[in-house]
CSV table of C-alpha atoms in Angstrom, one decimal:
chain,number,residue,atom,x,y,z
Q,206,MET,CA,-95.7,22.4,53.8
Q,207,LEU,CA,-93.6,25.6,54.1
Q,208,ASP,CA,-90.3,24.8,56.1
Q,209,LEU,CA,-89.1,28.1,57.3
Q,210,THR,CA,-85.9,26.9,59.1
Q,211,GLU,CA,-84.9,25.0,55.7
Q,212,LEU,CA,-85.8,28.1,53.4
Q,213,GLY,CA,-83.6,30.2,56.0
Q,214,ALA,CA,-80.9,27.9,55.9
Q,215,TRP,CA,-81.1,27.8,52.1
Q,216,PHE,CA,-81.0,31.7,52.1
Q,217,SER,CA,-78.3,32.0,54.5
Q,218,ASP,CA,-75.9,29.7,52.8
Q,219,PRO,CA,-73.4,31.9,50.8
Q,220,GLU,CA,-72.9,29.0,48.4
Q,221,ASN,CA,-76.3,29.9,47.0
Q,222,TRP,CA,-75.6,33.6,46.3
Q,223,ALA,CA,-72.2,33.2,44.6
Q,224,GLY,CA,-70.9,31.8,41.4
Q,225,ARG,CA,-72.3,31.4,37.9
Q,226,TYR,CA,-75.7,29.9,39.1
Q,227,GLY,CA,-75.6,32.0,42.4
Q,228,LEU,CA,-78.7,34.2,43.1
Q,229,TRP,CA,-76.9,37.6,42.5
Q,230,ASN,CA,-75.9,36.5,39.0
Q,231,LEU,CA,-79.2,34.8,38.0
Q,232,VAL,CA,-81.1,37.8,39.3
Q,233,ALA,CA,-78.8,40.2,37.1
Q,234,GLU,CA,-79.2,38.0,34.2
Q,235,HIS,CA,-83.0,37.8,34.7
Q,236,LEU,CA,-83.3,41.6,35.1
Q,237,THR,CA,-81.0,42.4,32.1
Q,238,LEU,CA,-82.9,40.0,29.7
Q,239,THR,CA,-86.1,41.7,30.8
Q,240,PHE,CA,-84.7,45.4,30.5
Q,241,VAL,CA,-83.1,44.6,26.9
Q,242,ALA,CA,-86.1,43.1,25.8
Q,243,ILE,CA,-88.5,45.8,26.8
Q,244,VAL,CA,-86.2,48.6,25.5
Q,245,VAL,CA,-85.9,47.0,22.0
Q,246,ALA,CA,-89.8,46.5,21.9
Q,247,ALA,CA,-90.4,50.1,22.9
Q,248,ILE,CA,-88.4,51.5,20.3
Q,249,VAL,CA,-90.7,50.1,17.9
Q,250,ALA,CA,-93.8,49.9,19.9
Q,251,VAL,CA,-94.2,53.5,21.5
Q,252,PRO,CA,-93.7,55.5,18.2
Q,253,LEU,CA,-96.3,53.2,16.6
Q,254,GLY,CA,-98.8,53.4,19.2
Q,255,VAL,CA,-98.4,57.3,19.4
Q,256,ALA,CA,-98.6,57.4,15.5
Q,257,ILE,CA,-101.7,55.3,15.4
Q,258,GLY,CA,-103.4,57.3,18.2
Q,259,HIS,CA,-102.4,60.5,16.5
Q,260,LEU,CA,-103.5,59.8,13.0
Q,261,GLY,CA,-106.7,58.0,14.3
Q,262,ARG,CA,-106.0,55.3,11.8
Q,263,GLY,CA,-105.2,51.6,12.4
Q,264,GLU,CA,-107.2,51.0,15.7
Q,265,PHE,CA,-108.2,47.5,14.3
Q,266,PHE,CA,-104.4,46.8,14.4
Q,267,VAL,CA,-103.9,47.6,18.1
Q,268,VAL,CA,-107.4,45.8,19.1
Q,269,GLY,CA,-106.3,42.7,16.8
Q,270,LEU,CA,-102.7,42.7,18.5
Q,271,GLY,CA,-104.2,42.8,21.9
Q,272,SER,CA,-106.6,40.1,21.8
Q,273,ALA,CA,-104.3,37.7,19.5
Q,274,SER,CA,-101.4,38.2,22.1
Q,275,ARG,CA,-103.8,37.0,25.0
Q,276,ALA,CA,-104.3,33.7,23.2
Q,277,ILE,CA,-100.7,32.9,22.0
Q,278,PRO,CA,-98.9,31.1,24.6
Q,279,THR,CA,-95.7,33.0,25.4
Q,280,MET,CA,-94.0,29.9,26.0
Q,281,GLY,CA,-94.6,28.5,22.7
Q,282,LEU,CA,-93.3,31.6,21.0
Q,283,LEU,CA,-90.0,31.6,23.0
Q,284,PHE,CA,-89.4,27.8,22.5
Q,285,ALA,CA,-90.3,28.2,18.5
Q,286,LEU,CA,-88.2,31.1,18.0
Q,287,VAL,CA,-84.9,29.7,19.7
Q,288,LEU,CA,-85.5,26.5,17.8
Q,289,VAL,CA,-86.0,27.9,14.3
Q,290,MET,CA,-83.4,30.6,14.8
Q,291,GLY,CA,-80.8,28.0,16.1
Q,292,VAL,CA,-79.1,27.7,19.3
Q,293,GLN,CA,-76.0,29.7,18.2
Q,294,PHE,CA,-78.2,32.8,18.3
Q,295,ARG,CA,-79.9,31.7,21.7
Q,296,GLU,CA,-79.6,35.2,23.3
Q,297,LEU,CA,-80.6,37.0,20.2
Q,298,SER,CA,-83.6,34.8,19.6
Q,299,VAL,CA,-84.7,34.8,23.3
Q,300,VAL,CA,-84.6,38.8,23.4
Q,301,LEU,CA,-86.5,38.9,20.1
Q,302,ALA,CA,-89.2,36.4,21.5
Q,303,LEU,CA,-89.2,38.5,24.7
Q,304,SER,CA,-89.7,41.8,22.5
Q,305,ALA,CA,-92.5,40.2,20.8
Q,306,ILE,CA,-94.2,39.6,24.0
Q,307,ALA,CA,-93.6,43.0,25.2
Q,308,LEU,CA,-94.8,44.8,22.0
Q,309,PRO,CA,-98.7,44.5,22.2
Q,310,PRO,CA,-99.0,46.1,25.8
Q,311,LEU,CA,-96.5,49.0,24.7
Q,312,VAL,CA,-98.4,49.7,21.5
Q,313,ALA,CA,-101.8,49.6,23.4
Q,314,GLY,CA,-100.6,51.8,26.3
Q,315,ALA,CA,-99.2,54.5,23.9
Q,316,TYR,CA,-102.2,54.4,21.6
Q,317,SER,CA,-104.8,54.5,24.2
Q,318,GLY,CA,-102.9,57.3,25.9
Q,319,VAL,CA,-103.3,59.5,22.9
Q,320,THR,CA,-106.6,58.8,21.9
Q,321,THR,CA,-108.2,59.3,25.5
Q,322,ILE,CA,-107.1,62.9,25.1
Q,323,PRO,CA,-110.3,65.0,25.1
Q,324,PRO,CA,-110.6,66.4,21.5
Q,325,TRP,CA,-110.9,70.2,22.6
Q,326,ILE,CA,-107.4,69.8,24.1
Q,327,ARG,CA,-105.9,68.8,20.6
Q,328,ASP,CA,-108.2,71.3,18.9
Q,329,SER,CA,-107.1,74.2,21.1
Q,330,ALA,CA,-103.3,73.3,20.5
Q,331,THR,CA,-103.9,73.2,16.9
Q,332,ALA,CA,-106.1,76.5,17.0
Q,333,GLN,CA,-103.1,77.9,18.6
Q,334,GLY,CA,-100.9,77.3,15.5
Q,335,MET,CA,-99.1,74.1,16.6
Q,336,THR,CA,-97.7,72.0,13.9
Q,337,ALA,CA,-98.4,68.3,14.1
Q,338,TRP,CA,-95.1,67.5,15.6
Q,339,GLN,CA,-95.6,70.3,18.0
Q,340,LEU,CA,-98.8,68.7,18.9
Q,341,VAL,CA,-97.3,65.4,19.5
Q,342,ARG,CA,-94.2,66.7,21.2
Q,343,HIS,CA,-95.9,69.1,23.5
Q,344,VAL,CA,-99.5,68.0,24.1
Q,345,GLU,CA,-99.9,64.3,23.4
Q,346,LEU,CA,-96.7,62.8,24.7
Q,347,PRO,CA,-96.9,64.4,28.1
Q,348,LEU,CA,-100.6,63.7,28.4
Q,349,ALA,CA,-100.2,60.1,27.3
Q,350,ALA,CA,-97.1,59.7,29.7
Q,351,ALA,CA,-98.8,58.0,32.3
Q,352,SER,CA,-100.6,55.5,30.0
Q,353,ILE,CA,-97.5,54.9,28.2
Q,354,ILE,CA,-95.7,54.1,31.4
Q,355,GLY,CA,-98.8,51.7,32.3
Q,356,GLY,CA,-97.9,49.9,29.0
Q,357,PHE,CA,-94.5,49.4,30.4
Q,358,ARG,CA,-95.9,48.0,33.7
Q,359,ILE,CA,-97.9,45.2,31.8
Q,360,ALA,CA,-95.0,44.5,29.4
Q,361,TYR,CA,-92.6,44.2,32.5
Q,362,ILE,CA,-94.9,41.8,34.1
Q,363,GLN,CA,-95.4,39.6,31.0
Q,364,VAL,CA,-91.5,39.7,30.2
Q,365,VAL,CA,-90.3,39.0,33.6
Q,366,SER,CA,-92.6,36.1,33.9
Q,367,THR,CA,-91.5,34.6,30.5
Q,368,VAL,CA,-87.8,35.0,31.6
Q,369,VAL,CA,-88.7,32.4,34.3
Q,370,LEU,CA,-89.0,29.8,31.4
Q,371,ALA,CA,-85.5,30.9,29.6
Q,372,PRO,CA,-83.5,28.0,31.4
Q,373,LEU,CA,-85.6,25.6,29.5
Q,374,VAL,CA,-84.1,26.9,26.4
Q,375,GLY,CA,-80.6,27.1,27.9
Q,376,LEU,CA,-80.4,30.6,29.2
Q,377,GLY,CA,-80.1,31.7,32.8
Q,378,GLY,CA,-82.3,33.7,35.3
Q,379,VAL,CA,-84.0,33.0,38.5
Q,380,GLY,CA,-86.1,30.3,36.9
Q,381,PHE,CA,-82.9,28.1,36.7
Q,382,GLY,CA,-83.3,27.5,40.4
Q,383,ILE,CA,-86.9,26.2,39.9
Q,384,ILE,CA,-86.3,24.0,36.9
Q,385,GLN,CA,-83.1,22.6,38.5
Q,386,GLY,CA,-84.6,22.2,41.7
Q,387,LEU,CA,-87.8,20.4,40.3
Q,388,ALA,CA,-85.0,17.9,38.5
Q,389,LEU,CA,-83.0,17.4,41.5
Q,390,ARG,CA,-86.1,17.4,43.9
Q,391,ASN,CA,-84.3,20.1,45.8
Q,392,PHE,CA,-87.5,21.8,46.8
Q,393,SER,CA,-86.2,24.5,49.3
Q,394,GLN,CA,-84.1,25.7,46.2
Q,395,VAL,CA,-87.5,25.7,44.2
Q,396,THR,CA,-89.2,27.5,46.9
Q,397,ALA,CA,-86.6,30.2,47.5
Q,398,SER,CA,-86.3,30.7,43.9
Q,399,SER,CA,-90.0,31.3,43.4
Q,400,ILE,CA,-89.9,33.5,46.4
Q,401,VAL,CA,-87.1,35.8,44.8
Q,402,ILE,CA,-89.0,35.7,41.3
Q,403,ILE,CA,-92.4,36.9,43.2
Q,404,VAL,CA,-90.3,39.7,45.0
Q,405,ILE,CA,-88.7,40.9,41.6
Q,406,THR,CA,-92.0,41.0,39.9
Q,407,VAL,CA,-94.1,42.5,42.4
Q,408,ALA,CA,-91.4,45.1,43.3
Q,409,GLY,CA,-90.8,46.1,39.8
Q,410,ASP,CA,-94.6,46.4,39.2
Q,411,ARG,CA,-95.0,48.4,42.2
Q,412,LEU,CA,-92.0,50.7,41.3
Q,413,ILE,CA,-93.3,51.3,37.6
Q,414,GLY,CA,-96.5,52.0,39.2
Q,415,LEU,CA,-95.0,54.8,41.5
Q,416,SER,CA,-93.4,56.3,38.7
Q,417,GLN,CA,-96.5,56.3,36.5
Q,418,LYS,CA,-98.4,58.1,39.5
Q,419,PHE,CA,-95.3,60.5,39.8
Q,420,LEU,CA,-95.5,61.3,36.0
Q,421,SER,CA,-99.3,61.8,35.8
Q,422,ASP,CA,-99.1,64.0,38.9
Q,423,ARG,CA,-96.3,66.1,37.0
Q,424,LEU,CA,-97.5,65.9,33.5
Q,425,GLY,CA,-101.0,64.9,33.4
Q,426,LYS,CA,-102.7,67.8,34.9
Q,427,PRO,CA,-102.6,71.2,33.9
Q,428,LYS,CA,-100.4,73.4,36.2
Q,429,PRO,CA,-102.2,76.0,38.1
Q,430,LEU,CA,-102.2,79.5,37.1
Q,431,GLU,CA,-99.7,81.8,38.8
Q,432,THR,CA,-101.7,84.4,40.6
Q,433,SER,CA,-99.4,87.3,41.6
Y,286,MET,CA,-99.0,20.2,9.0
Y,287,GLU,CA,-97.6,16.8,8.4
Y,288,TRP,CA,-96.5,16.5,11.8
Y,289,PHE,CA,-99.9,17.0,13.1
Y,290,ILE,CA,-101.7,14.9,10.7
Y,291,ALA,CA,-99.3,12.0,11.6
Y,292,ASN,CA,-99.8,12.6,15.3
Y,293,TRP,CA,-103.2,14.0,15.6
Y,294,THR,CA,-104.5,11.5,18.2
Y,295,PHE,CA,-101.6,12.2,20.3
Y,296,VAL,CA,-102.4,16.0,20.0
Y,297,ALA,CA,-106.1,15.4,20.7
Y,298,GLY,CA,-105.4,13.8,23.9
Y,299,LEU,CA,-103.1,16.5,25.1
Y,300,ALA,CA,-105.8,19.0,24.1
Y,301,ALA,CA,-108.3,17.2,26.2
Y,302,THR,CA,-106.1,17.4,29.1
Y,303,HIS,CA,-105.6,21.2,28.6
Y,304,LEU,CA,-109.1,21.8,28.4
Y,305,SER,CA,-109.9,19.8,31.7
Y,306,VAL,CA,-107.2,21.8,33.7
Y,307,SER,CA,-108.5,24.9,32.3
Y,308,VAL,CA,-112.1,24.7,32.4
Y,309,VAL,CA,-112.6,24.1,36.1
Y,310,PRO,CA,-110.5,27.0,36.9
Y,311,ILE,CA,-112.4,29.3,34.6
Y,312,VAL,CA,-115.7,28.2,35.9
Y,313,VAL,CA,-114.8,27.9,39.5
Y,314,GLY,CA,-112.9,31.1,39.4
Y,315,ALA,CA,-115.4,33.3,37.5
Y,316,PHE,CA,-118.1,32.2,40.3
Y,317,LEU,CA,-116.0,33.2,43.1
Y,318,ALA,CA,-114.8,36.4,41.5
Y,319,VAL,CA,-118.6,37.2,41.1
Y,320,VAL,CA,-119.4,36.4,44.6
Y,321,PHE,CA,-116.2,38.1,46.2
Y,322,ALA,CA,-116.9,41.2,44.0
Y,323,ARG,CA,-120.6,41.2,45.5
Y,324,VAL,CA,-119.6,40.8,49.1
Y,325,THR,CA,-116.5,43.0,49.4
Y,326,PRO,CA,-117.6,46.3,51.7
Y,327,THR,CA,-116.8,49.4,49.6
Y,328,ARG,CA,-113.8,50.3,51.8
Y,329,TRP,CA,-112.2,47.1,51.2
Y,330,VAL,CA,-112.5,47.2,47.4
Y,331,ASN,CA,-109.2,49.4,47.0
Y,332,PRO,CA,-107.0,47.2,49.3
Y,333,ALA,CA,-108.4,44.2,47.4
Y,334,ARG,CA,-107.5,45.6,44.2
Y,335,GLY,CA,-104.1,46.3,45.2
Y,336,VAL,CA,-103.6,42.4,46.6
Y,337,LEU,CA,-105.2,40.8,43.6
Y,338,GLY,CA,-103.1,43.1,41.2
Y,339,ALA,CA,-100.0,42.1,43.0
Y,340,ILE,CA,-101.0,38.2,42.9
Y,341,TYR,CA,-102.0,38.5,39.2
Y,342,ALA,CA,-98.6,39.8,38.5
Y,343,ILE,CA,-96.6,36.4,40.0
Y,344,PRO,CA,-95.3,34.5,37.3
Y,345,SER,CA,-97.1,31.5,36.8
Y,346,LEU,CA,-94.3,28.9,37.2
Y,347,ALA,CA,-93.4,30.7,40.4
Y,348,LEU,CA,-96.9,30.5,41.7
Y,349,PHE,CA,-97.4,26.6,40.6
Y,350,VAL,CA,-94.2,25.9,42.7
Y,351,THR,CA,-95.0,28.2,45.7
Y,352,LEU,CA,-98.4,26.4,46.3
Y,353,PRO,CA,-96.6,23.3,47.7
Y,354,ALA,CA,-94.8,25.4,50.2
Y,355,LEU,CA,-98.2,27.0,51.4
Y,356,ILE,CA,-100.8,24.3,51.4
Y,357,GLY,CA,-98.7,20.9,51.2
Y,358,THR,CA,-99.8,19.8,47.9
Y,359,ASP,CA,-97.3,17.8,45.6
Y,360,PHE,CA,-94.7,19.8,43.6
Y,361,THR,CA,-95.6,18.2,40.3
Y,362,GLY,CA,-99.2,17.2,38.8
Y,363,PRO,CA,-102.3,19.1,38.0
Y,364,THR,CA,-103.2,20.1,41.4
Y,365,ASN,CA,-101.2,23.1,41.9
Y,366,VAL,CA,-101.9,24.2,38.4
Y,367,VAL,CA,-105.7,24.0,38.6
Y,368,ILE,CA,-105.4,26.1,41.9
Y,369,ALA,CA,-102.9,28.6,40.5
Y,370,LEU,CA,-105.2,29.1,37.5
Y,371,THR,CA,-108.3,29.5,39.6
Y,372,ILE,CA,-106.5,32.3,41.5
Y,373,TYR,CA,-105.5,34.0,38.1
Y,374,VAL,CA,-109.0,33.9,37.0
Y,375,ILE,CA,-110.3,35.5,40.4
Y,376,ALA,CA,-107.6,38.1,40.4
Y,377,SER,CA,-108.3,39.0,36.8
Y,378,MET,CA,-112.2,39.0,37.1
Y,379,TYR,CA,-112.5,40.5,40.2
Y,380,PHE,CA,-112.1,44.0,38.8
Y,381,SER,CA,-114.3,43.6,35.9
Y,382,ALA,CA,-117.1,42.0,38.1
Y,383,HIS,CA,-116.9,44.9,40.6
Y,384,ASP,CA,-117.3,47.3,37.7
Y,385,ALA,CA,-120.1,45.3,35.9
Y,386,PHE,CA,-122.2,45.5,39.2
Y,387,HIS,CA,-121.3,49.2,39.8
Y,388,GLN,CA,-122.6,50.2,36.4
Y,389,VAL,CA,-125.9,48.8,36.9
Y,390,PRO,CA,-128.0,52.3,37.1
Y,391,ARG,CA,-129.1,53.1,40.5
Y,392,PRO,CA,-132.6,54.2,39.3
Y,393,THR,CA,-133.3,50.7,37.9
Y,394,VAL,CA,-132.5,49.0,41.1
Y,395,THR,CA,-134.7,51.6,43.0
Y,396,ASN,CA,-137.7,51.0,40.4
Y,397,ALA,CA,-137.3,47.0,41.1
Y,398,GLU,CA,-137.4,48.0,45.0
Y,399,SER,CA,-140.4,50.2,44.7
Y,400,MET,CA,-142.0,47.3,42.9
Y,401,GLY,CA,-141.7,45.3,45.8
Y,402,MET,CA,-139.1,42.8,44.6
Y,403,SER,CA,-137.0,41.3,47.3
Y,404,SER,CA,-133.2,42.1,47.5
Y,405,ARG,CA,-132.9,38.2,46.3
Y,406,GLN,CA,-135.2,38.9,43.3
Y,407,ILE,CA,-133.4,42.3,42.4
Y,408,PHE,CA,-130.2,40.4,42.3
Y,409,PHE,CA,-131.2,37.4,40.1
Y,410,HIS,CA,-133.5,39.3,38.1
Y,411,VAL,CA,-132.2,42.8,37.7
Y,412,GLU,CA,-128.7,43.2,38.6
Y,413,LEU,CA,-127.3,39.9,37.4
Y,414,PRO,CA,-128.9,40.3,33.9
Y,415,MET,CA,-127.8,43.8,33.8
Y,416,ALA,CA,-124.1,43.0,34.8
Y,417,VAL,CA,-123.9,40.2,32.2
Y,418,PRO,CA,-122.2,42.3,29.5
Y,419,GLY,CA,-119.4,43.5,31.8
Y,420,LEU,CA,-119.0,40.0,33.3
Y,421,ILE,CA,-118.7,38.3,29.9
Y,422,ALA,CA,-116.2,40.9,28.7
Y,423,GLY,CA,-114.2,40.1,31.9
Y,424,LEU,CA,-114.6,36.4,31.4
Y,425,ARG,CA,-113.5,36.5,27.7
Y,426,VAL,CA,-110.1,38.0,28.9
Y,427,ALA,CA,-109.8,35.7,31.8
Y,428,ALA,CA,-110.5,32.4,29.6
Y,429,ALA,CA,-108.2,33.3,27.0
Y,430,SER,CA,-105.2,34.0,29.3
Y,431,THR,CA,-106.1,30.8,31.4
Y,432,ILE,CA,-105.9,28.6,28.0
Y,433,SER,CA,-102.7,30.2,27.3
Y,434,ILE,CA,-101.0,30.3,30.8
Y,435,ALA,CA,-102.0,26.6,31.2
Y,436,SER,CA,-99.5,25.3,28.8
Y,437,ILE,CA,-96.9,26.3,31.5
Y,438,GLY,CA,-98.1,23.5,33.4
Y,439,ALA,CA,-96.3,21.2,31.3
Y,440,VAL,CA,-93.1,22.2,33.1
Y,441,VAL,CA,-94.4,20.8,36.4
Y,442,GLY,CA,-95.5,17.6,34.8
Y,443,VAL,CA,-99.0,18.3,33.3
Y,444,ARG,CA,-99.3,16.5,30.1
Y,445,ASN,CA,-101.2,19.3,28.3
Y,446,LEU,CA,-100.5,21.1,25.1
Y,447,GLY,CA,-97.6,22.8,26.5
Y,448,TYR,CA,-95.8,19.4,26.6
Y,449,LEU,CA,-95.5,19.9,22.6
Y,450,PHE,CA,-93.2,22.9,23.6
Y,451,ILE,CA,-90.9,20.9,25.8
Y,452,ASP,CA,-91.0,17.7,23.9
Y,453,GLY,CA,-90.6,19.7,20.3
Y,454,PHE,CA,-87.8,21.7,21.6
Y,455,GLN,CA,-85.9,18.8,23.0
Y,456,ARG,CA,-86.5,16.7,19.8
Y,457,LYS,CA,-85.8,19.6,17.5
Y,458,ILE,CA,-89.2,19.5,15.8
Y,459,PRO,CA,-90.4,23.1,15.3
Y,460,GLU,CA,-93.6,21.7,13.9
Y,461,GLU,CA,-94.4,20.3,16.8
Y,462,ILE,CA,-94.1,23.6,18.8
Y,463,ILE,CA,-95.9,25.5,16.2
Y,464,THR,CA,-98.8,22.8,16.4
Y,465,GLY,CA,-99.0,23.6,20.2
Y,466,VAL,CA,-99.0,27.3,19.5
Y,467,LEU,CA,-101.7,26.9,17.1
Y,468,ALA,CA,-103.8,24.3,18.9
Y,469,ILE,CA,-103.8,26.7,21.9
Y,470,PHE,CA,-104.8,29.7,19.8
Y,471,VAL,CA,-107.6,28.1,17.9
Y,472,ILE,CA,-109.0,26.9,21.5
Y,473,ALA,CA,-108.8,30.3,23.0
Y,474,VAL,CA,-110.3,31.9,19.9
Y,475,THR,CA,-113.0,29.4,19.9
Y,476,LEU,CA,-113.7,29.8,23.7
Y,477,ASP,CA,-113.7,33.7,23.2
Y,478,ALA,CA,-116.2,33.5,20.3
Y,479,GLY,CA,-118.5,31.1,22.2
Y,480,LEU,CA,-118.4,33.3,25.4
Y,481,TRP,CA,-119.4,36.3,23.0
Y,482,LEU,CA,-122.2,34.3,21.5
Y,483,VAL,CA,-123.3,33.3,25.1
Y,484,GLY,CA,-123.4,36.8,26.3
Y,485,ARG,CA,-125.3,37.9,23.4
Y,486,LEU,CA,-128.0,35.2,23.7
Y,487,MET,CA,-128.3,35.8,27.4
Y,488,THR,CA,-128.9,39.5,26.9
Y,489,ARG,CA,-131.3,39.6,23.7
Y,490,TRP,CA,-133.1,42.6,25.1
Y,491,ARG,CA,-130.1,44.7,24.3
Y,492,PHE,CA,-130.5,44.1,20.6
Y,493,VAL,CA,-134.1,44.5,20.1
Y,494,THR,CA,-134.8,47.2,17.9
Y,495,VAL,CA,-138.2,49.1,18.8
Y,496,ASP,CA,-140.3,50.5,15.9
Y,497,HIS,CA,-141.3,53.9,16.8
Y,498,ALA,CA,-143.5,54.2,13.6
């Protein structure tokens, strides 16, 4: 059972926070891997999702990608890519695998953000003489913003969870504390590390959720008319 | 392919373990999600969504190894994995189960009431059948993710298909990892198709075409 004194002792020992495998370093590594992978995926996924939504062509691709990604184990994807690309490109292959994991929710978020815009809004923009690019830039992107961020939210959860397994392929991240702790039967380290992972994941999820709410309040609703 | 042919009995054994640690959470989790979705008072629905959403976000390996601290189970072995997967199924299906019951049209329920059906009859003969499409949709999502997430149980010593990832990586056999990925993919897709079929067979009345001639 949970031994709070042991856990407190683990957290208050400065040894566990400093150095290459200290918590600070592992958390930084965890978040950096997550961030880089999501940014790389977003560069491809968001324009792709918006384009599919805008053109109304290729929905089957989004749906297929979504259901296929659910059935493919992220752990296997990570391990296979690192092994096939070779351990000398470890960082690159891990980032690529993580980006592949982030891609489907990002595409889906951008796509559904654009397609759920009521047709009369797009029609009135076109009727005002907006070009296709203006329609995307000034109508579709702002209205889809909240849904795009929603895609980031799911991608973050997926990627941050998979980075937990990165130590198994020779990288760091907070999962290191779990993997090493299990091997050494240092269970307070295992519990402490998993608590840190849960905090990182849930806090990040909430943070993105707040920005999503902020954005949809700012951009998703038409501004009230100035009456004076 | 050659690797799979040479080792198919081994893979089949792992697949059997994989199924046994996934099916129990899917069945028990789905049942509990439906029960919870039915008994939650309206004002608790939003808080419940918040809590379950946060639980659903917890990385699986972290949840596997947090359970021993909370309920005193062993750190390794299938117990934590089965419990954790059940929790994920509940967290993911709760929303769809709630929506599925919410979408049953009020007039239909009122009609059943005025025909003198008891609340129990209404539940089993009206609400539950009408909620089947939504419940099956939620179950399909939960089942596919459970099959896929179960592989991470291999890290805490469950000898399922995820073991092929760890073993294949350590022995540098890409075919072994790819076999694992494909096996999980095939199981998940088969289960998904099976559930789709079950949902269709359970609601045959939805697909009856009435001849108005």
